[in-house]
């Protein structure tokens, strides 16, 4: 494997929540190299992973069971029937526990990882090989409609928020997982959702439009002053699932000088949505090409979704395999300047325009 000269900032992973869940049951920890899952510190260092958005996701009490029970697979289609909203009090308690867990990890790390709150802190980490963790909450259930918790989480370090996951909450409606289908699956933001957008603008919290339905997307596009960001998704034209972005949405993101992070889940990349890890790496290159063609080279990045229950192609495998994606992009004709943008510069630019 070639040495990676491009530090990689990544738009989305579920590693924090995954390790919080499994470590208590005797599973892997963040500081020891494991063959399970996708990210731990040693593998991140091998892969040139400089940091990224670490999500806290509040699962339903019976998340896996509900997902399985609601899954309907057809001949050339799949659908997870709409998932129920979860209890906000439980979600808030859970989120606090994972935030606290993160701060304990940071303290144990002896300076190897850092929760970053400003651009200067982010740049300092990248320059000094400190893994930069941007605190992200995926789905705003932990935040009350009065937005008291938003203020507190912001002071604790929250710098990025997904309004919804793929279920409804007090603020909006997430897309049910469905293929083939348009992301236009229901109503837009609620009144509380509209107020959440304005409050995040005021505080400088980046809004992530992954998982939101199309009407919610357009509501944010209308209300938000920040660049539009979708941290982990792909092109609907190449894989028509509800989770992917239409050309019309890409156009709005380009206009806002926003960014799209490419999701590595092969089921969200392949035209037939097959969960086939033997798919060649060209599938990822094809989506990057398409996004660059529609958004421009300044508005595309990575958004792996590592540890998010996804299927990563064997050629990449886990975070240590990231240099292979860089190699594939270089072979495709992306030069050093373009690779710098795709791997970290674009994320830094958008955060610079969003955080205050
Ligand atoms: Zn997600």
mmCIF file of C-alpha atoms and ligand atoms in Angstrom:
data_model
loop_
_atom_site.group_PDB
_atom_site.id
_atom_site.type_symbol
_atom_site.label_atom_id
_atom_site.label_comp_id
_atom_site.label_asym_id
_atom_site.label_seq_id
_atom_site.Cartn_x
_atom_site.Cartn_y
_atom_site.Cartn_z
ATOM 1 C CA UNK A 1 0.000 0.000 0.000
ATOM 2 C CA UNK A 2 1.293 3.455 -0.826
ATOM 3 C CA UNK A 3 1.817 5.986 1.933
ATOM 4 C CA UNK A 4 -1.120 8.328 2.088
ATOM 5 C CA UNK A 5 -0.039 11.948 1.784
ATOM 6 C CA UNK A 6 -3.620 13.200 1.955
ATOM 7 C CA UNK A 7 -5.036 13.418 5.466
ATOM 8 C CA UNK A 8 -8.633 12.273 5.264
ATOM 9 C CA UNK A 9 -11.489 14.057 6.971
ATOM 10 C CA UNK A 10 -14.582 11.953 6.780
ATOM 11 C CA UNK A 11 -18.199 13.097 6.867
ATOM 12 C CA UNK A 12 -19.747 10.318 8.905
ATOM 13 C CA UNK A 13 -19.059 7.280 11.050
ATOM 14 C CA UNK A 14 -20.959 5.402 13.732
ATOM 15 C CA UNK A 15 -17.863 4.145 15.531
ATOM 16 C CA UNK A 16 -18.490 5.981 18.798
ATOM 17 C CA UNK A 17 -22.003 4.625 19.211
ATOM 18 C CA UNK A 18 -20.913 1.155 18.039
ATOM 19 C CA UNK A 19 -18.023 0.932 20.512
ATOM 20 C CA UNK A 20 -20.114 2.390 23.334
ATOM 21 C CA UNK A 21 -22.651 -0.394 22.697
ATOM 22 C CA UNK A 22 -20.249 -3.278 22.292
ATOM 23 C CA UNK A 23 -17.383 -2.446 24.668
ATOM 24 C CA UNK A 24 -19.637 -2.753 27.721
ATOM 25 C CA UNK A 25 -20.422 -6.294 26.528
ATOM 26 C CA UNK A 26 -16.742 -7.240 26.242
ATOM 27 C CA UNK A 27 -16.249 -6.080 22.632
ATOM 28 C CA UNK A 28 -13.454 -4.101 21.007
ATOM 29 C CA UNK A 29 -12.204 -0.767 22.319
ATOM 30 C CA UNK A 30 -11.116 2.308 20.415
ATOM 31 C CA UNK A 31 -7.405 2.156 21.203
ATOM 32 C CA UNK A 32 -6.639 -1.462 20.324
ATOM 33 C CA UNK A 33 -6.419 -2.746 16.786
ATOM 34 C CA UNK A 34 -9.279 -5.086 16.035
ATOM 35 C CA UNK A 35 -10.446 -7.038 13.016
ATOM 36 C CA UNK A 36 -14.046 -6.196 13.884
ATOM 37 C CA UNK A 37 -15.896 -3.178 12.571
ATOM 38 C CA UNK A 38 -14.228 -0.431 10.575
ATOM 39 C CA UNK A 39 -12.490 2.154 12.772
ATOM 40 C CA UNK A 40 -10.145 2.067 15.751
ATOM 41 C CA UNK A 41 -7.177 4.326 16.438
ATOM 42 C CA UNK A 42 -4.412 2.047 15.066
ATOM 43 C CA UNK A 43 -6.322 1.338 11.845
ATOM 44 C CA UNK A 44 -7.243 5.016 11.482
ATOM 45 C CA UNK A 45 -3.558 5.950 11.711
ATOM 46 C CA UNK A 46 -2.623 3.342 9.081
ATOM 47 C CA UNK A 47 -5.311 4.616 6.716
ATOM 48 C CA UNK A 48 -4.400 8.293 6.956
ATOM 49 C CA UNK A 49 -7.740 9.014 8.604
ATOM 50 C CA UNK A 50 -7.222 12.394 10.264
ATOM 51 C CA UNK A 51 -10.693 12.553 11.769
ATOM 52 C CA UNK A 52 -14.242 13.394 11.005
ATOM 53 C CA UNK A 53 -17.788 13.470 12.191
ATOM 54 C CA UNK A 54 -18.416 10.929 14.939
ATOM 55 C CA UNK A 55 -22.143 10.320 15.258
ATOM 56 C CA UNK A 56 -24.230 9.594 18.283
ATOM 57 C CA UNK A 57 -27.261 7.632 17.154
ATOM 58 C CA UNK A 58 -30.031 6.730 19.594
ATOM 59 C CA UNK A 59 -31.309 3.294 18.632
ATOM 60 C CA UNK A 60 -34.807 2.094 19.217
ATOM 61 C CA UNK A 61 -34.877 -0.317 22.168
ATOM 62 C CA UNK A 62 -35.446 -3.145 19.685
ATOM 63 C CA UNK A 63 -33.724 -1.531 16.691
ATOM 64 C CA UNK A 64 -32.454 -4.672 14.942
ATOM 65 C CA UNK A 65 -35.662 -6.593 15.499
ATOM 66 C CA UNK A 66 -37.820 -3.733 14.217
ATOM 67 C CA UNK A 67 -35.600 -3.279 11.140
ATOM 68 C CA UNK A 68 -35.823 -6.995 10.351
ATOM 69 C CA UNK A 69 -39.551 -7.225 10.950
ATOM 70 C CA UNK A 70 -40.210 -4.261 8.684
ATOM 71 C CA UNK A 71 -37.966 -5.394 5.845
ATOM 72 C CA UNK A 72 -39.747 -6.366 2.632
ATOM 73 C CA UNK A 73 -37.554 -7.664 -0.203
ATOM 74 C CA UNK A 74 -38.971 -7.881 -3.730
ATOM 75 C CA UNK A 75 -37.624 -9.134 -7.051
ATOM 76 C CA UNK A 76 -35.667 -5.938 -7.814
ATOM 77 C CA UNK A 77 -36.693 -3.794 -4.887
ATOM 78 C CA UNK A 78 -36.521 -3.519 -1.117
ATOM 79 C CA UNK A 79 -38.323 -1.539 1.500
ATOM 80 C CA UNK A 80 -38.139 -1.138 5.244
ATOM 81 C CA UNK A 81 -41.647 -0.111 6.170
ATOM 82 C CA UNK A 82 -41.738 3.277 7.956
ATOM 83 C CA UNK A 83 -40.078 3.060 11.361
ATOM 84 C CA UNK A 84 -41.769 4.494 14.451
ATOM 85 C CA UNK A 85 -40.627 7.621 16.289
ATOM 86 C CA UNK A 86 -38.623 6.951 19.461
ATOM 87 C CA UNK A 87 -39.110 8.327 22.969
ATOM 88 C CA UNK A 88 -37.209 11.670 23.267
ATOM 89 C CA UNK A 89 -36.510 11.239 27.003
ATOM 90 C CA UNK A 90 -34.805 7.897 26.405
ATOM 91 C CA UNK A 91 -32.884 9.376 23.467
ATOM 92 C CA UNK A 92 -31.632 12.304 25.556
ATOM 93 C CA UNK A 93 -30.465 10.049 28.362
ATOM 94 C CA UNK A 94 -28.707 7.790 25.857
ATOM 95 C CA UNK A 95 -27.059 10.722 24.058
ATOM 96 C CA UNK A 96 -25.742 12.172 27.331
ATOM 97 C CA UNK A 97 -24.234 8.802 28.181
ATOM 98 C CA UNK A 98 -22.422 8.560 24.835
ATOM 99 C CA UNK A 99 -21.186 12.181 25.003
ATOM 100 C CA UNK A 100 -19.801 11.443 28.481
ATOM 101 C CA UNK A 101 -18.228 8.232 27.142
ATOM 102 C CA UNK A 102 -16.510 10.270 24.401
ATOM 103 C CA UNK A 103 -15.023 12.717 26.921
ATOM 104 C CA UNK A 104 -13.716 9.785 28.969
ATOM 105 C CA UNK A 105 -12.130 8.310 25.830
ATOM 106 C CA UNK A 106 -10.555 11.681 25.068
ATOM 107 C CA UNK A 107 -9.096 11.860 28.578
ATOM 108 C CA UNK A 108 -7.753 8.288 28.380
ATOM 109 C CA UNK A 109 -6.166 8.892 24.976
ATOM 110 C CA UNK A 110 -3.202 10.885 26.368
ATOM 111 C CA UNK A 111 -3.619 13.499 23.682
ATOM 112 C CA UNK A 112 -4.062 11.112 20.757
ATOM 113 C CA UNK A 113 -7.669 12.093 20.107
ATOM 114 C CA UNK A 114 -9.400 15.433 20.551
ATOM 115 C CA UNK A 115 -12.972 16.682 20.364
ATOM 116 C CA UNK A 116 -12.613 19.774 18.154
ATOM 117 C CA UNK A 117 -14.847 22.837 18.439
ATOM 118 C CA UNK A 118 -13.105 25.365 16.178
ATOM 119 C CA UNK A 119 -11.326 25.421 12.817
ATOM 120 C CA UNK A 120 -8.037 26.215 14.576
ATOM 121 C CA UNK A 121 -8.407 23.121 16.761
ATOM 122 C CA UNK A 122 -9.251 21.023 13.714
ATOM 123 C CA UNK A 123 -6.195 22.268 11.795
ATOM 124 C CA UNK A 124 -3.954 21.804 14.832
ATOM 125 C CA UNK A 125 -5.057 18.175 15.077
ATOM 126 C CA UNK A 126 -4.477 17.482 11.385
ATOM 127 C CA UNK A 127 -1.005 19.026 11.506
ATOM 128 C CA UNK A 128 -0.009 17.127 14.633
ATOM 129 C CA UNK A 129 -1.445 13.657 13.954
ATOM 130 C CA UNK A 130 -4.088 13.994 16.628
ATOM 131 C CA UNK A 131 -7.325 12.291 15.614
ATOM 132 C CA UNK A 132 -9.921 15.070 15.309
ATOM 133 C CA UNK A 133 -13.412 14.190 16.501
ATOM 134 C CA UNK A 134 -16.304 16.399 15.453
ATOM 135 C CA UNK A 135 -19.264 15.684 17.705
ATOM 136 C CA UNK A 136 -22.365 14.930 15.650
ATOM 137 C CA UNK A 137 -25.849 13.816 16.690
ATOM 138 C CA UNK A 138 -27.696 11.800 14.038
ATOM 139 C CA UNK A 139 -31.390 12.557 14.492
ATOM 140 C CA UNK A 140 -32.431 15.343 16.889
ATOM 141 C CA UNK A 141 -34.599 13.259 19.252
ATOM 142 C CA UNK A 142 -32.336 14.150 22.202
ATOM 143 C CA UNK A 143 -33.178 17.817 21.707
ATOM 144 C CA UNK A 144 -36.410 19.229 23.116
ATOM 145 C CA UNK A 145 -38.570 21.458 20.871
ATOM 146 C CA UNK A 146 -37.753 24.413 23.202
ATOM 147 C CA UNK A 147 -34.118 23.856 22.151
ATOM 148 C CA UNK A 148 -32.743 24.015 25.696
ATOM 149 C CA UNK A 149 -30.707 20.866 25.131
ATOM 150 C CA UNK A 150 -29.347 22.346 21.884
ATOM 151 C CA UNK A 151 -27.721 25.207 23.793
ATOM 152 C CA UNK A 152 -26.236 22.806 26.340
ATOM 153 C CA UNK A 153 -24.983 20.288 23.792
ATOM 154 C CA UNK A 154 -23.441 23.146 21.811
ATOM 155 C CA UNK A 155 -21.501 24.287 24.880
ATOM 156 C CA UNK A 156 -20.414 20.670 25.392
ATOM 157 C CA UNK A 157 -18.988 20.557 21.853
ATOM 158 C CA UNK A 158 -21.811 19.684 19.462
ATOM 159 C CA UNK A 159 -20.860 21.130 16.068
ATOM 160 C CA UNK A 160 -23.007 19.088 13.685
ATOM 161 C CA UNK A 161 -26.589 17.855 13.813
ATOM 162 C CA UNK A 162 -28.707 15.605 11.631
ATOM 163 C CA UNK A 163 -32.272 16.847 11.928
ATOM 164 C CA UNK A 164 -33.674 13.374 11.424
ATOM 165 C CA UNK A 165 -32.636 9.782 10.956
ATOM 166 C CA UNK A 166 -34.889 7.544 8.843
ATOM 167 C CA UNK A 167 -37.927 7.982 11.080
ATOM 168 C CA UNK A 168 -40.119 10.897 12.156
ATOM 169 C CA UNK A 169 -39.359 13.148 15.135
ATOM 170 C CA UNK A 170 -40.566 16.495 16.527
ATOM 171 C CA UNK A 171 -38.602 18.385 13.861
ATOM 172 C CA UNK A 172 -39.183 16.545 10.596
ATOM 173 C CA UNK A 173 -39.465 13.282 8.723
ATOM 174 C CA UNK A 174 -36.686 10.947 7.658
ATOM 175 C CA UNK A 175 -36.934 8.851 4.510
ATOM 176 C CA UNK A 176 -37.972 5.231 4.939
ATOM 177 C CA UNK A 177 -35.325 2.974 3.338
ATOM 178 C CA UNK A 178 -36.764 2.132 -0.056
ATOM 179 C CA UNK A 179 -35.403 1.128 -3.484
ATOM 180 C CA UNK A 180 -36.161 2.062 -6.159
ATOM 181 C CA UNK A 181 -37.930 5.169 -4.941
ATOM 182 C CA UNK A 182 -37.636 8.953 -4.883
ATOM 183 C CA UNK A 183 -36.607 10.729 -1.640
ATOM 184 C CA UNK A 184 -39.925 12.588 -1.789
ATOM 185 C CA UNK A 185 -41.647 10.485 0.867
ATOM 186 C CA UNK A 186 -43.675 12.845 3.044
ATOM 187 C CA UNK A 187 -44.124 16.264 4.619
ATOM 188 C CA UNK A 188 -41.385 18.797 5.334
ATOM 189 C CA UNK A 189 -40.114 20.332 8.567
ATOM 190 C CA UNK A 190 -42.466 20.988 11.467
ATOM 191 C CA UNK A 191 -42.615 24.439 13.053
ATOM 192 C CA UNK A 192 -40.103 23.221 15.656
ATOM 193 C CA UNK A 193 -37.902 21.966 12.810
ATOM 194 C CA UNK A 194 -37.881 25.379 11.187
ATOM 195 C CA UNK A 195 -36.877 26.962 14.496
ATOM 196 C CA UNK A 196 -34.142 24.353 14.903
ATOM 197 C CA UNK A 197 -32.628 25.371 11.561
ATOM 198 C CA UNK A 198 -32.505 29.049 12.578
ATOM 199 C CA UNK A 199 -31.033 28.208 15.993
ATOM 200 C CA UNK A 200 -28.292 26.064 14.421
ATOM 201 C CA UNK A 201 -27.507 28.920 12.018
ATOM 202 C CA UNK A 202 -27.209 31.290 14.969
ATOM 203 C CA UNK A 203 -24.985 28.974 17.021
ATOM 204 C CA UNK A 204 -22.886 27.785 14.087
ATOM 205 C CA UNK A 205 -23.909 24.138 14.228
ATOM 206 C CA UNK A 206 -23.612 22.406 10.863
ATOM 207 C CA UNK A 207 -26.879 20.849 9.703
ATOM 208 C CA UNK A 208 -26.585 17.445 8.069
ATOM 209 C CA UNK A 209 -29.350 16.660 5.582
ATOM 210 C CA UNK A 210 -28.640 12.926 5.346
ATOM 211 C CA UNK A 211 -31.789 10.819 5.922
ATOM 212 C CA UNK A 212 -34.184 13.769 5.557
ATOM 213 C CA UNK A 213 -36.973 13.532 2.992
ATOM 214 C CA UNK A 214 -37.030 15.791 -0.042
ATOM 215 C CA UNK A 215 -39.569 18.289 1.293
ATOM 216 C CA UNK A 216 -37.541 18.691 4.468
ATOM 217 C CA UNK A 217 -34.446 19.210 2.338
ATOM 218 C CA UNK A 218 -36.125 22.044 0.434
ATOM 219 C CA UNK A 219 -37.344 23.629 3.678
ATOM 220 C CA UNK A 220 -33.758 23.772 4.942
ATOM 221 C CA UNK A 221 -32.539 25.057 1.569
ATOM 222 C CA UNK A 222 -35.054 27.909 1.896
ATOM 223 C CA UNK A 223 -34.381 28.735 5.566
ATOM 224 C CA UNK A 224 -30.681 28.121 6.171
ATOM 225 C CA UNK A 225 -27.947 30.657 5.522
ATOM 226 C CA UNK A 226 -25.245 27.993 5.644
ATOM 227 C CA UNK A 227 -23.868 25.850 2.822
ATOM 228 C CA UNK A 228 -26.095 22.763 2.392
ATOM 229 C CA UNK A 229 -24.431 19.586 3.649
ATOM 230 C CA UNK A 230 -25.278 15.931 3.168
ATOM 231 C CA UNK A 231 -22.585 13.970 4.979
ATOM 232 C CA UNK A 232 -23.230 10.387 3.839
ATOM 233 C CA UNK A 233 -25.154 9.721 0.664
ATOM 234 C CA UNK A 234 -24.657 9.079 -3.071
ATOM 235 C CA UNK A 235 -26.126 9.896 -6.483
ATOM 236 C CA UNK A 236 -29.768 8.912 -7.034
ATOM 237 C CA UNK A 237 -29.164 8.828 -10.801
ATOM 238 C CA UNK A 238 -26.730 5.920 -10.289
ATOM 239 C CA UNK A 239 -28.577 4.135 -7.466
ATOM 240 C CA UNK A 240 -32.196 5.234 -7.053
ATOM 241 C CA UNK A 241 -32.763 4.717 -3.311
ATOM 242 C CA UNK A 242 -34.581 7.139 -1.022
ATOM 243 C CA UNK A 243 -31.272 7.835 0.770
ATOM 244 C CA UNK A 244 -29.575 9.224 -2.346
ATOM 245 C CA UNK A 245 -29.722 12.719 -3.845
ATOM 246 C CA UNK A 246 -31.507 13.698 -7.035
ATOM 247 C CA UNK A 247 -29.833 15.933 -9.621
ATOM 248 C CA UNK A 248 -32.152 18.747 -8.551
ATOM 249 C CA UNK A 249 -30.917 18.462 -4.956
ATOM 250 C CA UNK A 250 -27.287 18.372 -6.147
ATOM 251 C CA UNK A 251 -27.902 21.599 -8.028
ATOM 252 C CA UNK A 252 -29.131 23.330 -4.848
ATOM 253 C CA UNK A 253 -26.115 22.067 -2.880
ATOM 254 C CA UNK A 254 -23.769 23.393 -5.569
ATOM 255 C CA UNK A 255 -25.510 26.773 -5.537
ATOM 256 C CA UNK A 256 -25.139 27.024 -1.745
ATOM 257 C CA UNK A 257 -21.428 26.057 -2.031
ATOM 258 C CA UNK A 258 -22.194 23.074 0.179
ATOM 259 C CA UNK A 259 -20.792 19.552 0.185
ATOM 260 C CA UNK A 260 -21.783 15.930 -0.322
ATOM 261 C CA UNK A 261 -19.849 13.149 1.427
ATOM 262 C CA UNK A 262 -19.819 9.841 -0.433
ATOM 263 C CA UNK A 263 -21.303 6.961 1.555
ATOM 264 C CA UNK A 264 -19.268 3.748 1.173
ATOM 265 C CA UNK A 265 -22.208 1.341 1.583
ATOM 266 C CA UNK A 266 -22.123 -0.704 -1.607
ATOM 267 C CA UNK A 267 -25.895 -1.262 -1.417
ATOM 268 C CA UNK A 268 -26.330 2.496 -1.808
ATOM 269 C CA UNK A 269 -23.880 2.692 -4.729
ATOM 270 C CA UNK A 270 -24.747 -0.170 -7.072
ATOM 271 C CA UNK A 271 -27.466 0.416 -9.629
ATOM 272 C CA UNK A 272 -29.155 -2.828 -8.529
ATOM 273 C CA UNK A 273 -28.631 -2.032 -4.805
ATOM 274 C CA UNK A 274 -27.046 -5.462 -4.255
ATOM 275 C CA UNK A 275 -25.166 -5.843 -0.970
ATOM 276 C CA UNK A 276 -22.146 -7.369 -2.727
ATOM 277 C CA UNK A 277 -18.745 -6.735 -1.145
ATOM 278 C CA UNK A 278 -17.031 -8.166 -4.230
ATOM 279 C CA UNK A 279 -18.046 -5.129 -6.268
ATOM 280 C CA UNK A 280 -14.962 -3.435 -7.819
ATOM 281 C CA UNK A 281 -13.779 -0.075 -6.436
ATOM 282 C CA UNK A 282 -14.814 1.569 -9.741
ATOM 283 C CA UNK A 283 -18.333 1.814 -8.320
ATOM 284 C CA UNK A 284 -17.058 4.393 -5.809
ATOM 285 C CA UNK A 285 -15.044 6.232 -8.462
ATOM 286 C CA UNK A 286 -18.141 6.390 -10.676
ATOM 287 C CA UNK A 287 -20.148 8.134 -7.925
ATOM 288 C CA UNK A 288 -17.295 10.558 -7.204
ATOM 289 C CA UNK A 289 -17.102 11.342 -10.946
ATOM 290 C CA UNK A 290 -20.837 11.949 -11.083
ATOM 291 C CA UNK A 291 -20.859 14.141 -7.977
ATOM 292 C CA UNK A 292 -17.878 16.158 -9.203
ATOM 293 C CA UNK A 293 -19.556 16.592 -12.600
ATOM 294 C CA UNK A 294 -22.720 17.935 -10.955
ATOM 295 C CA UNK A 295 -21.318 19.764 -7.906
ATOM 296 C CA UNK A 296 -17.838 20.771 -8.988
ATOM 297 C CA UNK A 297 -14.568 19.633 -7.389
ATOM 298 C CA UNK A 298 -15.046 22.017 -4.413
ATOM 299 C CA UNK A 299 -18.212 20.366 -3.105
ATOM 300 C CA UNK A 300 -17.429 16.653 -2.861
ATOM 301 C CA UNK A 301 -15.841 14.694 -0.022
ATOM 302 C CA UNK A 302 -15.966 11.324 1.714
ATOM 303 C CA UNK A 303 -18.700 10.286 4.158
ATOM 304 C CA UNK A 304 -17.857 6.642 4.732
ATOM 305 C CA UNK A 305 -20.592 5.626 7.202
ATOM 306 C CA UNK A 306 -17.999 3.244 8.671
ATOM 307 C CA UNK A 307 -19.370 1.126 11.533
ATOM 308 C CA UNK A 308 -22.891 2.093 10.489
ATOM 309 C CA UNK A 309 -24.055 -1.424 9.679
ATOM 310 C CA UNK A 310 -22.948 -0.989 6.068
ATOM 311 C CA UNK A 311 -21.276 -3.331 3.588
ATOM 312 C CA UNK A 312 -17.897 -2.002 2.484
ATOM 313 C CA UNK A 313 -16.310 -3.487 -0.639
ATOM 314 C CA UNK A 314 -13.444 -5.922 0.061
ATOM 315 C CA UNK A 315 -10.933 -3.690 -1.746
ATOM 316 C CA UNK A 316 -11.427 -1.050 0.978
ATOM 317 C CA UNK A 317 -12.417 -3.301 3.888
ATOM 318 C CA UNK A 318 -12.087 -0.753 6.666
ATOM 319 C CA UNK A 319 -10.517 2.621 7.468
ATOM 320 C CA UNK A 320 -7.007 1.226 6.851
ATOM 321 C CA UNK A 321 -8.015 0.670 3.212
ATOM 322 C CA UNK A 322 -8.696 4.339 2.449
ATOM 323 C CA UNK A 323 -5.407 4.797 0.527
ATOM 324 C CA UNK A 324 -6.766 2.345 -2.071
ATOM 325 C CA UNK A 325 -9.593 4.743 -2.825
ATOM 326 C CA UNK A 326 -7.074 7.558 -3.242
ATOM 327 C CA UNK A 327 -5.032 5.360 -5.592
ATOM 328 C CA UNK A 328 -8.136 4.535 -7.641
ATOM 329 C CA UNK A 329 -9.038 8.221 -7.906
ATOM 330 C CA UNK A 330 -5.485 9.096 -8.915
ATOM 331 C CA UNK A 331 -5.565 6.425 -11.630
ATOM 332 C CA UNK A 332 -8.840 7.924 -12.805
ATOM 333 C CA UNK A 333 -7.040 11.250 -13.342
ATOM 334 C CA UNK A 334 -7.589 13.251 -10.153
ATOM 335 C CA UNK A 335 -4.399 15.246 -9.523
ATOM 336 C CA UNK A 336 -2.869 16.259 -6.169
ATOM 337 C CA UNK A 337 -4.888 19.477 -5.953
ATOM 338 C CA UNK A 338 -8.155 17.628 -6.600
ATOM 339 C CA UNK A 339 -7.281 14.883 -4.121
ATOM 340 C CA UNK A 340 -6.506 17.487 -1.441
ATOM 341 C CA UNK A 341 -9.956 18.957 -1.948
ATOM 342 C CA UNK A 342 -11.744 15.608 -1.902
ATOM 343 C CA UNK A 343 -9.908 14.289 1.149
ATOM 344 C CA UNK A 344 -9.989 17.284 3.490
ATOM 345 C CA UNK A 345 -9.959 20.800 2.016
ATOM 346 C CA UNK A 346 -13.635 20.838 1.051
ATOM 347 C CA UNK A 347 -14.792 19.764 4.508
ATOM 348 C CA UNK A 348 -12.547 22.398 6.107
ATOM 349 C CA UNK A 349 -13.920 25.106 3.804
ATOM 350 C CA UNK A 350 -17.549 24.270 4.594
ATOM 351 C CA UNK A 351 -16.876 24.118 8.335
ATOM 352 C CA UNK A 352 -15.054 27.442 8.161
ATOM 353 C CA UNK A 353 -18.155 28.984 6.579
ATOM 354 C CA UNK A 354 -20.489 27.317 9.081
ATOM 355 C CA UNK A 355 -18.853 27.377 12.510
ATOM 356 C CA UNK A 356 -18.368 30.634 14.328
HETATM 357 ZN ZN1 LIG B 1 -26.885 7.463 8.655
#
